[in-house]
mmCIF file of C-alpha atoms and ligand atoms in Angstrom:
data_model
loop_
_atom_site.group_PDB
_atom_site.id
_atom_site.type_symbol
_atom_site.label_atom_id
_atom_site.label_comp_id
_atom_site.label_asym_id
_atom_site.label_seq_id
_atom_site.Cartn_x
_atom_site.Cartn_y
_atom_site.Cartn_z
ATOM 1 C CA MET A 143 105.439 122.025 95.444
ATOM 2 C CA PRO A 144 106.885 118.587 96.109
ATOM 3 C CA GLU A 145 105.069 115.716 94.306
ATOM 4 C CA THR A 146 102.742 113.804 96.702
ATOM 5 C CA ARG A 147 102.883 110.125 96.708
ATOM 6 C CA THR A 148 100.052 108.444 98.604
ATOM 7 C CA LEU A 149 100.842 104.965 100.072
ATOM 8 C CA LEU A 150 98.456 103.031 102.087
ATOM 9 C CA LEU A 151 100.148 100.407 104.404
ATOM 10 C CA LEU A 152 98.013 97.314 105.249
ATOM 11 C CA PRO A 153 100.356 95.223 107.570
ATOM 12 C CA GLY A 154 97.652 92.547 108.209
ATOM 13 C CA ASP A 155 98.268 89.401 110.299
ATOM 14 C CA GLY A 156 101.000 87.038 111.489
ATOM 15 C CA ILE A 157 104.465 88.361 110.365
ATOM 16 C CA GLY A 158 102.813 91.040 108.258
ATOM 17 C CA PRO A 159 103.277 93.807 110.838
ATOM 18 C CA GLU A 160 106.931 92.799 111.497
ATOM 19 C CA VAL A 161 108.071 92.873 107.914
ATOM 20 C CA MET A 162 106.109 96.096 107.175
ATOM 21 C CA ALA A 163 108.080 97.737 110.120
ATOM 22 C CA GLU A 164 111.229 97.286 108.016
ATOM 23 C CA VAL A 165 109.652 98.957 105.039
ATOM 24 C CA ARG A 166 108.912 101.997 107.197
ATOM 25 C CA ARG A 167 112.618 102.140 107.959
ATOM 26 C CA VAL A 168 113.432 102.308 104.297
ATOM 27 C CA ILE A 169 110.623 104.954 103.677
ATOM 28 C CA ASP A 170 112.134 106.975 106.528
ATOM 29 C CA TRP A 171 115.600 106.733 104.921
ATOM 30 C CA LEU A 172 114.151 107.914 101.515
ATOM 31 C CA ALA A 173 112.597 110.925 103.169
ATOM 32 C CA ARG A 174 115.703 111.890 105.082
ATOM 33 C CA ARG A 175 118.335 111.114 102.607
ATOM 34 C CA ARG A 176 116.673 111.437 99.394
ATOM 35 C CA ASN A 177 114.103 113.985 100.061
ATOM 36 C CA LEU A 178 111.297 111.632 98.763
ATOM 37 C CA GLU A 179 108.150 112.211 100.832
ATOM 38 C CA PHE A 180 105.482 109.639 100.979
ATOM 39 C CA ASP A 181 102.027 110.498 102.341
ATOM 40 C CA LEU A 182 101.522 107.426 104.519
ATOM 41 C CA SER A 183 98.332 106.092 106.145
ATOM 42 C CA GLU A 184 97.846 102.754 107.773
ATOM 43 C CA GLY A 185 94.779 100.418 107.753
ATOM 44 C CA LEU A 186 93.505 97.094 108.828
ATOM 45 C CA VAL A 187 93.072 93.907 106.671
ATOM 46 C CA GLY A 188 92.436 90.350 107.245
ATOM 47 C CA GLY A 189 92.169 88.905 110.718
ATOM 48 C CA ALA A 190 93.229 92.196 112.301
ATOM 49 C CA ALA A 191 90.236 93.934 110.596
ATOM 50 C CA ILE A 192 87.973 91.124 111.645
ATOM 51 C CA ASP A 193 88.886 91.609 115.262
ATOM 52 C CA ALA A 194 88.345 95.364 115.036
ATOM 53 C CA HIS A 195 85.432 95.733 112.694
ATOM 54 C CA GLY A 196 84.026 92.204 112.233
ATOM 55 C CA THR A 197 84.893 92.193 108.484
ATOM 56 C CA PRO A 198 88.185 91.426 106.770
ATOM 57 C CA LEU A 199 88.171 94.701 104.994
ATOM 58 C CA ALA A 200 86.092 97.812 106.099
ATOM 59 C CA ASP A 201 84.446 99.765 103.390
ATOM 60 C CA ALA A 202 86.427 102.901 104.440
ATOM 61 C CA THR A 203 89.608 101.007 104.084
ATOM 62 C CA MET A 204 88.468 99.820 100.588
ATOM 63 C CA VAL A 205 87.782 103.517 99.629
ATOM 64 C CA GLU A 206 91.276 104.492 100.934
ATOM 65 C CA ALA A 207 92.835 101.854 98.762
ATOM 66 C CA LEU A 208 91.072 102.937 95.646
ATOM 67 C CA ALA A 209 92.289 106.529 96.185
ATOM 68 C CA ALA A 210 95.868 105.687 96.975
ATOM 69 C CA ASP A 211 98.633 105.766 94.537
ATOM 70 C CA ALA A 212 99.812 102.401 95.839
ATOM 71 C CA VAL A 213 98.899 99.885 98.651
ATOM 72 C CA LEU A 214 101.513 97.832 100.524
ATOM 73 C CA LEU A 215 100.228 94.686 102.056
ATOM 74 C CA GLY A 216 101.965 92.360 104.534
ATOM 75 C CA ALA A 217 99.974 89.093 104.933
ATOM 76 C CA VAL A 218 96.541 87.873 105.887
ATOM 77 C CA GLY A 219 95.241 84.942 107.811
ATOM 78 C CA GLY A 220 95.926 82.632 110.724
ATOM 79 C CA PRO A 221 94.572 79.707 112.861
ATOM 80 C CA LYS A 222 92.639 82.155 114.965
ATOM 81 C CA TRP A 223 90.174 82.820 112.110
ATOM 82 C CA ASP A 224 90.203 79.364 110.455
ATOM 83 C CA ASP A 225 86.583 78.424 111.553
ATOM 84 C CA LEU A 226 84.956 81.643 110.451
ATOM 85 C CA PRO A 227 82.368 81.301 107.650
ATOM 86 C CA PHE A 228 84.018 81.491 104.323
ATOM 87 C CA ALA A 229 82.554 84.956 103.338
ATOM 88 C CA ILE A 230 84.324 86.754 106.299
ATOM 89 C CA LYS A 231 87.558 84.835 106.415
ATOM 90 C CA PRO A 232 90.748 86.978 106.420
ATOM 91 C CA GLU A 233 91.677 85.978 102.832
ATOM 92 C CA ARG A 234 88.389 87.519 101.587
ATOM 93 C CA GLY A 235 89.924 91.012 102.468
ATOM 94 C CA LEU A 236 92.855 90.491 100.094
ATOM 95 C CA LEU A 237 90.518 89.024 97.432
ATOM 96 C CA ARG A 238 88.263 92.050 97.724
ATOM 97 C CA LEU A 239 91.108 94.434 97.256
ATOM 98 C CA ARG A 240 92.332 92.598 94.105
ATOM 99 C CA LYS A 241 88.862 92.499 92.641
ATOM 100 C CA GLU A 242 87.617 95.970 93.424
ATOM 101 C CA MET A 243 90.873 97.592 92.452
ATOM 102 C CA ALA A 244 90.732 95.377 89.309
ATOM 103 C CA LEU A 245 94.358 94.272 89.748
ATOM 104 C CA PHE A 246 94.270 91.639 87.005
ATOM 105 C CA ALA A 247 98.012 91.342 86.460
ATOM 106 C CA ASN A 248 100.033 89.861 89.213
ATOM 107 C CA LEU A 249 103.889 90.037 88.596
ATOM 108 C CA ARG A 250 105.848 87.473 90.611
ATOM 109 C CA PRO A 251 109.573 87.576 89.747
ATOM 110 C CA ALA A 252 111.704 84.585 90.889
ATOM 111 C CA MET A 253 115.384 85.543 90.973
ATOM 112 C CA VAL A 254 118.253 83.799 92.510
ATOM 113 C CA PHE A 255 120.565 86.115 94.303
ATOM 114 C CA PRO A 256 124.088 84.714 93.818
ATOM 115 C CA ALA A 257 124.681 84.623 97.519
ATOM 116 C CA LEU A 258 121.688 82.312 98.020
ATOM 117 C CA ILE A 259 122.545 79.673 95.511
ATOM 118 C CA GLY A 260 123.399 77.252 98.214
ATOM 119 C CA ALA A 261 120.119 77.923 99.967
ATOM 120 C CA SER A 262 118.020 76.373 97.317
ATOM 121 C CA THR A 263 117.005 72.764 97.722
ATOM 122 C CA LEU A 264 118.067 72.276 94.040
ATOM 123 C CA ARG A 265 121.670 71.868 92.842
ATOM 124 C CA PRO A 266 123.443 75.108 92.415
ATOM 125 C CA GLU A 267 124.043 74.467 88.602
ATOM 126 C CA VAL A 268 120.227 74.154 88.175
ATOM 127 C CA VAL A 269 119.258 77.413 89.767
ATOM 128 C CA SER A 270 122.357 79.556 89.054
ATOM 129 C CA GLY A 271 121.338 82.660 87.143
ATOM 130 C CA LEU A 272 117.615 81.956 87.453
ATOM 131 C CA ASP A 273 115.528 84.897 86.506
ATOM 132 C CA ILE A 274 111.895 84.119 85.787
ATOM 133 C CA LEU A 275 108.765 86.401 85.809
ATOM 134 C CA ILE A 276 105.484 84.836 86.459
ATOM 135 C CA VAL A 277 102.490 86.941 85.310
ATOM 136 C CA ARG A 278 99.554 85.528 87.027
ATOM 137 C CA GLU A 279 95.991 86.473 86.117
ATOM 138 C CA LEU A 280 94.493 87.754 89.401
ATOM 139 C CA THR A 281 90.796 88.756 89.197
ATOM 140 C CA GLY A 282 89.211 85.946 87.198
ATOM 141 C CA GLY A 283 89.198 82.148 86.778
ATOM 142 C CA VAL A 284 88.099 79.592 89.461
ATOM 143 C CA TYR A 285 88.840 82.210 92.174
ATOM 144 C CA PHE A 286 85.849 84.262 91.273
ATOM 145 C CA GLY A 287 83.753 82.250 88.644
ATOM 146 C CA GLU A 288 80.077 81.723 89.180
ATOM 147 C CA PRO A 289 78.331 79.467 90.163
ATOM 148 C CA LYS A 290 80.122 78.765 93.328
ATOM 149 C CA GLY A 291 79.143 77.389 96.698
ATOM 150 C CA ILE A 292 78.287 74.402 98.809
ATOM 151 C CA GLU A 293 74.692 72.941 98.558
ATOM 152 C CA THR A 294 73.066 70.096 100.377
ATOM 153 C CA LEU A 295 71.464 67.615 98.057
ATOM 154 C CA PRO A 296 68.075 65.943 98.520
ATOM 155 C CA ASP A 297 69.746 62.798 99.993
ATOM 156 C CA GLY A 298 71.614 64.819 102.631
ATOM 157 C CA SER A 299 75.013 64.683 101.036
ATOM 158 C CA ARG A 300 76.673 67.936 99.829
ATOM 159 C CA ARG A 301 78.007 69.382 96.620
ATOM 160 C CA GLY A 302 80.862 71.973 96.347
ATOM 161 C CA VAL A 303 81.071 74.008 93.189
ATOM 162 C CA ASN A 304 83.518 76.425 91.745
ATOM 163 C CA THR A 305 83.648 77.562 88.101
ATOM 164 C CA GLN A 306 86.692 78.129 85.930
ATOM 165 C CA VAL A 307 85.868 80.932 83.520
ATOM 166 C CA TYR A 308 87.689 83.327 81.254
ATOM 167 C CA THR A 309 86.600 85.733 78.437
ATOM 168 C CA THR A 310 88.490 86.935 75.571
ATOM 169 C CA GLU A 311 89.190 90.330 77.039
ATOM 170 C CA GLU A 312 90.328 88.894 80.424
ATOM 171 C CA ILE A 313 92.918 86.762 78.619
ATOM 172 C CA ARG A 314 94.047 89.406 76.284
ATOM 173 C CA ARG A 315 94.762 92.076 78.844
ATOM 174 C CA VAL A 316 96.966 89.875 80.993
ATOM 175 C CA ALA A 317 98.753 88.390 78.038
ATOM 176 C CA ARG A 318 99.456 91.986 76.825
ATOM 177 C CA VAL A 319 101.169 92.688 80.083
ATOM 178 C CA ALA A 320 103.298 89.506 79.729
ATOM 179 C CA PHE A 321 104.314 90.323 76.133
ATOM 180 C CA GLU A 322 105.231 93.943 76.943
ATOM 181 C CA LEU A 323 107.439 92.862 79.822
ATOM 182 C CA ALA A 324 108.972 90.020 77.767
ATOM 183 C CA GLY A 325 109.950 92.759 75.254
ATOM 184 C CA ARG A 326 111.983 94.382 77.932
ATOM 185 C CA ARG A 327 113.535 91.072 79.079
ATOM 186 C CA ARG A 328 114.768 88.121 77.024
ATOM 187 C CA GLY A 329 111.793 88.266 74.684
ATOM 188 C CA HIS A 330 110.172 84.843 75.494
ATOM 189 C CA VAL A 331 106.747 84.055 76.745
ATOM 190 C CA CYS A 332 105.523 80.663 77.904
ATOM 191 C CA SER A 333 101.815 80.571 78.176
ATOM 192 C CA VAL A 334 100.606 77.827 80.592
ATOM 193 C CA ASP A 335 97.067 76.162 80.544
ATOM 194 C CA LYS A 336 95.456 72.794 80.618
ATOM 195 C CA ALA A 337 93.994 73.063 77.033
ATOM 196 C CA ASN A 338 94.121 69.271 76.864
ATOM 197 C CA VAL A 339 91.318 69.073 79.430
ATOM 198 C CA MET A 340 89.608 72.412 79.793
ATOM 199 C CA GLU A 341 87.657 74.501 77.351
ATOM 200 C CA SER A 342 88.751 77.558 79.175
ATOM 201 C CA GLY A 343 92.285 76.425 78.586
ATOM 202 C CA VAL A 344 91.598 76.069 74.861
ATOM 203 C CA LEU A 345 90.238 79.542 74.656
ATOM 204 C CA TRP A 346 93.235 80.760 76.802
ATOM 205 C CA ARG A 347 95.816 79.248 74.319
ATOM 206 C CA GLU A 348 93.898 80.515 71.166
ATOM 207 C CA GLU A 349 93.559 84.081 72.476
ATOM 208 C CA VAL A 350 97.183 84.331 73.654
ATOM 209 C CA GLN A 351 98.394 83.003 70.254
ATOM 210 C CA ARG A 352 96.068 85.557 68.387
ATOM 211 C CA LEU A 353 97.279 88.483 70.413
ATOM 212 C CA HIS A 354 100.803 87.464 69.791
ATOM 213 C CA ASP A 355 100.374 87.104 66.074
ATOM 214 C CA GLU A 356 98.535 90.489 65.846
ATOM 215 C CA VAL A 357 100.601 92.671 68.115
ATOM 216 C CA PHE A 358 103.707 90.960 69.376
ATOM 217 C CA PRO A 359 105.258 88.876 66.560
ATOM 218 C CA ASP A 360 108.736 89.738 67.802
ATOM 219 C CA VAL A 361 108.245 87.967 71.119
ATOM 220 C CA THR A 362 108.775 84.207 71.113
ATOM 221 C CA LEU A 363 105.624 82.486 72.277
ATOM 222 C CA THR A 364 105.475 78.858 73.441
ATOM 223 C CA HIS A 365 102.602 77.027 75.188
ATOM 224 C CA MET A 366 102.882 74.397 77.982
ATOM 225 C CA TYR A 367 100.437 72.345 80.024
ATOM 226 C CA ALA A 368 100.419 73.303 83.679
ATOM 227 C CA ASP A 369 101.380 69.955 84.965
ATOM 228 C CA ASN A 370 104.367 69.778 82.561
ATOM 229 C CA CYS A 371 105.380 73.374 83.745
ATOM 230 C CA ALA A 372 105.339 72.489 87.378
ATOM 231 C CA MET A 373 107.802 69.559 86.424
ATOM 232 C CA GLN A 374 109.952 71.796 84.178
ATOM 233 C CA LEU A 375 110.305 74.463 86.813
ATOM 234 C CA VAL A 376 112.379 71.853 88.905
ATOM 235 C CA ARG A 377 114.014 70.072 86.070
ATOM 236 C CA HIS A 378 115.275 73.039 84.026
ATOM 237 C CA PRO A 379 114.087 76.325 85.341
ATOM 238 C CA SER A 380 116.422 78.577 83.427
ATOM 239 C CA GLN A 381 114.496 77.715 80.148
ATOM 240 C CA PHE A 382 111.762 80.210 81.297
ATOM 241 C CA ASP A 383 111.826 84.016 80.859
ATOM 242 C CA VAL A 384 108.076 85.124 81.303
ATOM 243 C CA ILE A 385 105.403 82.663 82.256
ATOM 244 C CA VAL A 386 101.806 83.869 81.800
ATOM 245 C CA THR A 387 99.075 81.817 83.377
ATOM 246 C CA ASP A 388 95.640 81.872 85.044
ATOM 247 C CA ASN A 389 94.859 82.680 88.647
ATOM 248 C CA LEU A 390 94.994 79.046 90.110
ATOM 249 C CA PHE A 391 97.848 77.718 88.087
ATOM 250 C CA GLY A 392 99.676 81.049 88.825
ATOM 251 C CA ASP A 393 99.142 80.598 92.602
ATOM 252 C CA MET A 394 100.694 77.177 92.550
ATOM 253 C CA LEU A 395 103.478 77.677 90.111
ATOM 254 C CA SER A 396 104.700 80.891 91.794
ATOM 255 C CA ASP A 397 104.934 79.164 95.121
ATOM 256 C CA GLU A 398 107.038 76.541 93.360
ATOM 257 C CA ALA A 399 109.173 79.060 91.600
ATOM 258 C CA ALA A 400 109.733 80.950 94.854
ATOM 259 C CA MET A 401 111.193 77.833 96.408
ATOM 260 C CA LEU A 402 113.774 77.560 93.715
ATOM 261 C CA THR A 403 115.289 80.820 94.908
ATOM 262 C CA GLY A 404 116.010 79.471 98.359
ATOM 263 C CA SER A 405 112.964 80.572 100.284
ATOM 264 C CA LEU A 406 109.387 81.814 99.938
ATOM 265 C CA GLY A 407 110.734 84.629 102.236
ATOM 266 C CA MET A 408 112.474 86.138 99.172
ATOM 267 C CA LEU A 409 109.666 86.493 96.569
ATOM 268 C CA PRO A 410 107.932 89.865 96.047
ATOM 269 C CA SER A 411 105.050 90.658 93.984
ATOM 270 C CA ALA A 412 103.225 93.497 92.348
ATOM 271 C CA SER A 413 99.451 93.463 91.404
ATOM 272 C CA LEU A 414 98.608 95.997 88.706
ATOM 273 C CA GLY A 415 95.342 97.263 87.081
ATOM 274 C CA ALA A 416 94.901 98.913 83.733
ATOM 275 C CA ALA A 417 96.582 102.219 82.939
ATOM 276 C CA ASP A 418 94.210 105.146 82.891
ATOM 277 C CA ALA A 419 94.384 108.149 80.527
ATOM 278 C CA SER A 420 97.365 109.532 82.574
ATOM 279 C CA GLY A 421 99.123 106.267 82.593
ATOM 280 C CA ARG A 422 98.504 105.717 86.203
ATOM 281 C CA ARG A 423 97.674 102.132 87.278
ATOM 282 C CA ARG A 424 96.075 101.009 90.536
ATOM 283 C CA ALA A 425 98.583 98.873 92.275
ATOM 284 C CA LEU A 426 99.109 96.665 95.365
ATOM 285 C CA TYR A 427 102.516 95.274 96.438
ATOM 286 C CA GLU A 428 102.820 92.185 98.778
ATOM 287 C CA PRO A 429 105.330 89.502 99.498
ATOM 288 C CA VAL A 430 104.220 86.012 98.239
ATOM 289 C CA HIS A 431 104.937 84.299 101.572
ATOM 290 C CA GLY A 432 101.801 84.724 103.574
ATOM 291 C CA SER A 433 101.264 85.282 107.343
ATOM 292 C CA ALA A 434 103.350 82.469 108.670
ATOM 293 C CA PRO A 435 101.531 82.314 112.115
ATOM 294 C CA ASP A 436 103.902 79.709 113.423
ATOM 295 C CA ILE A 437 106.748 82.245 113.589
ATOM 296 C CA ALA A 438 104.907 85.522 114.058
ATOM 297 C CA GLY A 439 106.151 87.844 116.755
ATOM 298 C CA LYS A 440 109.392 86.045 117.295
ATOM 299 C CA GLY A 441 111.649 88.149 114.991
ATOM 300 C CA LEU A 442 112.310 85.082 112.735
ATOM 301 C CA ALA A 443 110.556 86.549 109.689
ATOM 302 C CA ASN A 444 112.551 87.383 106.526
ATOM 303 C CA PRO A 445 111.647 90.977 105.674
ATOM 304 C CA LEU A 446 113.310 90.870 102.215
ATOM 305 C CA ALA A 447 110.377 89.877 100.225
ATOM 306 C CA MET A 448 108.508 92.859 101.640
ATOM 307 C CA LEU A 449 111.339 95.093 100.958
ATOM 308 C CA LEU A 450 111.716 93.728 97.417
ATOM 309 C CA SER A 451 107.945 94.292 96.998
ATOM 310 C CA PHE A 452 108.475 97.951 98.075
ATOM 311 C CA ALA A 453 111.209 98.311 95.432
ATOM 312 C CA MET A 454 108.675 97.105 92.847
ATOM 313 C CA CYS A 455 106.360 99.791 94.180
ATOM 314 C CA LEU A 456 109.043 102.392 93.730
ATOM 315 C CA ARG A 457 109.579 101.180 90.167
ATOM 316 C CA TYR A 458 106.084 100.662 88.770
ATOM 317 C CA SER A 459 103.967 103.162 90.886
ATOM 318 C CA PHE A 460 106.459 106.050 91.300
ATOM 319 C CA ALA A 461 108.741 105.650 88.404
ATOM 320 C CA LEU A 462 111.701 105.685 90.944
ATOM 321 C CA ALA A 463 113.735 103.168 88.976
ATOM 322 C CA ALA A 464 117.121 104.375 90.523
ATOM 323 C CA GLU A 465 115.778 103.999 93.985
ATOM 324 C CA ALA A 466 114.316 100.623 93.237
ATOM 325 C CA GLU A 467 117.673 99.421 91.965
ATOM 326 C CA LEU A 468 119.318 100.885 94.985
ATOM 327 C CA LEU A 469 117.088 98.942 97.365
ATOM 328 C CA GLU A 470 117.641 95.751 95.431
ATOM 329 C CA ALA A 471 121.362 96.270 95.396
ATOM 330 C CA ALA A 472 121.252 96.932 99.256
ATOM 331 C CA VAL A 473 119.481 93.601 99.728
ATOM 332 C CA ALA A 474 122.072 91.881 97.501
ATOM 333 C CA SER A 475 124.910 93.436 99.432
ATOM 334 C CA VAL A 476 123.516 92.505 102.832
ATOM 335 C CA LEU A 477 123.219 88.751 101.564
ATOM 336 C CA ASP A 478 126.862 89.027 100.093
ATOM 337 C CA GLY A 479 127.920 90.225 103.604
ATOM 338 C CA GLY A 480 126.674 86.928 105.101
ATOM 339 C CA LEU A 481 123.512 87.970 107.034
ATOM 340 C CA ARG A 482 120.733 85.476 106.954
ATOM 341 C CA THR A 483 117.265 85.080 108.548
ATOM 342 C CA ALA A 484 116.305 81.620 109.714
ATOM 343 C CA ASP A 485 114.615 80.573 106.506
ATOM 344 C CA ILE A 486 117.802 81.101 104.440
ATOM 345 C CA MET A 487 120.312 80.214 107.026
ATOM 346 C CA GLU A 488 123.386 78.164 105.891
ATOM 347 C CA ASN A 489 126.575 76.995 107.726
ATOM 348 C CA GLY A 490 129.130 79.787 108.333
ATOM 349 C CA LYS A 491 126.590 82.593 107.906
ATOM 350 C CA ALA A 492 125.420 85.046 110.627
ATOM 351 C CA ARG A 493 121.808 84.382 111.677
ATOM 352 C CA VAL A 494 119.967 87.589 112.391
ATOM 353 C CA SER A 495 116.475 88.812 113.384
ATOM 354 C CA THR A 496 113.873 90.595 111.236
ATOM 355 C CA ARG A 497 114.908 93.817 112.670
ATOM 356 C CA VAL A 498 118.663 93.404 112.192
ATOM 357 C CA MET A 499 118.079 92.427 108.555
ATOM 358 C CA GLY A 500 116.009 95.560 108.132
ATOM 359 C CA GLU A 501 118.589 97.733 109.733
ATOM 360 C CA ALA A 502 121.409 96.215 107.722
ATOM 361 C CA VAL A 503 119.603 96.862 104.478
ATOM 362 C CA THR A 504 119.050 100.540 105.392
ATOM 363 C CA ALA A 505 122.650 100.808 106.377
ATOM 364 C CA ALA A 506 123.613 99.363 103.074
ATOM 365 C CA LEU A 507 121.459 101.936 101.265
ATOM 366 C CA GLY A 508 123.537 104.606 102.982
ATOM 367 C CA LYS A 509 126.795 102.990 101.764
ATOM 368 C CA LEU A 510 125.731 102.294 98.225
ATOM 369 C CA ALA A 511 123.968 105.639 97.600
HETATM 370 C C1 IPM B 53 98.756 84.224 97.149
HETATM 371 C C2 IPM B 53 97.940 83.606 98.330
HETATM 372 C C3 IPM B 53 96.446 84.000 98.148
HETATM 373 C C4 IPM B 53 95.949 83.364 96.807
HETATM 374 C C5 IPM B 53 95.524 83.594 99.424
HETATM 375 C C6 IPM B 53 96.056 84.197 100.670
HETATM 376 C C7 IPM B 53 94.142 84.079 99.208
HETATM 377 O O1 IPM B 53 98.144 82.110 98.311
HETATM 378 O O2 IPM B 53 98.670 85.441 97.051
HETATM 379 O O3 IPM B 53 99.355 83.466 96.396
HETATM 380 O O4 IPM B 53 95.523 82.212 96.901
HETATM 381 O O5 IPM B 53 95.951 84.033 95.952
HETATM 382 MG MG1 MG B 54 99.502 81.491 96.945
#
């Protein structure tokens, strides 16, 4: 019996469906040429789900996501749904997936492909060789803390509240992922907080340090304030190996790190839950770039972040490290060959559409395999 690998595709909104179509091309290639079968299903999330079901994530889709070996998500959101009440906005669909699948560790690697050094807004010598892994806490902090809401005060003015909150266990489990990954990289973790201002940051720093001292003394641990980290990322990014940080700082710092690599269109991500007794982790893979409604449907989107997210899926959910590396090598070779989507376009390169980029990556798979 061939192993079954269940994969739920949630293309979502904006450029999500376009970039997901290019992943399907790679999945077809793996089935045809590598005899790797995926049991695919597709569902709706975000605005697409609101239009069909009146909710950004139907319960039936949530059940499917919980049962799948892995979920691939395109992007959610767009101006069409901006005026909806907060509780049913497209983004709530994504946040529900993260929360109910308990995907507390969000891995966002920012790597510069040599061919794209010139596409960064920073000088080549600053970004050359850049290889940072941001581990963002994803199911806690101010994104989910209670109390939250907007209330009207007796004088008619209003008050908006969100709560930054972390527990020992929430901090330790994400820090553990960061230390383990650092052990397989250059062995350095930088933990980022605002311990100079926030009690939750003091606790963050103490718990990360304690876990380090107890279990991971061989990893080098440093601490940095989040504002300083934002500055250091553009001043001297190659000082970082693994950065571990909370949900909100991780959201901001990962967009910043992505841009160092030339384009937000290049950055993949993996969101992982705890390993069960058999070692299986719930997992969701998505590009960091978002739905980009302004360019949706025009063939302008860069599918590489989505394809690199699928490479992470092959590696982390299906233990197909060789295929993951093959896909990453195919992306690198297409860039070396001079093909560029609009977001990474440079003088002298060939500007191509989403589909042509996806076809070129699939063709490169065939050549490299
Ligand atoms: C991200 C996005 C999401 C977030 C939005 C779409 C809810 O910005 O994945 O970085 O804030 O986490
Ligand atoms: Mg973000």
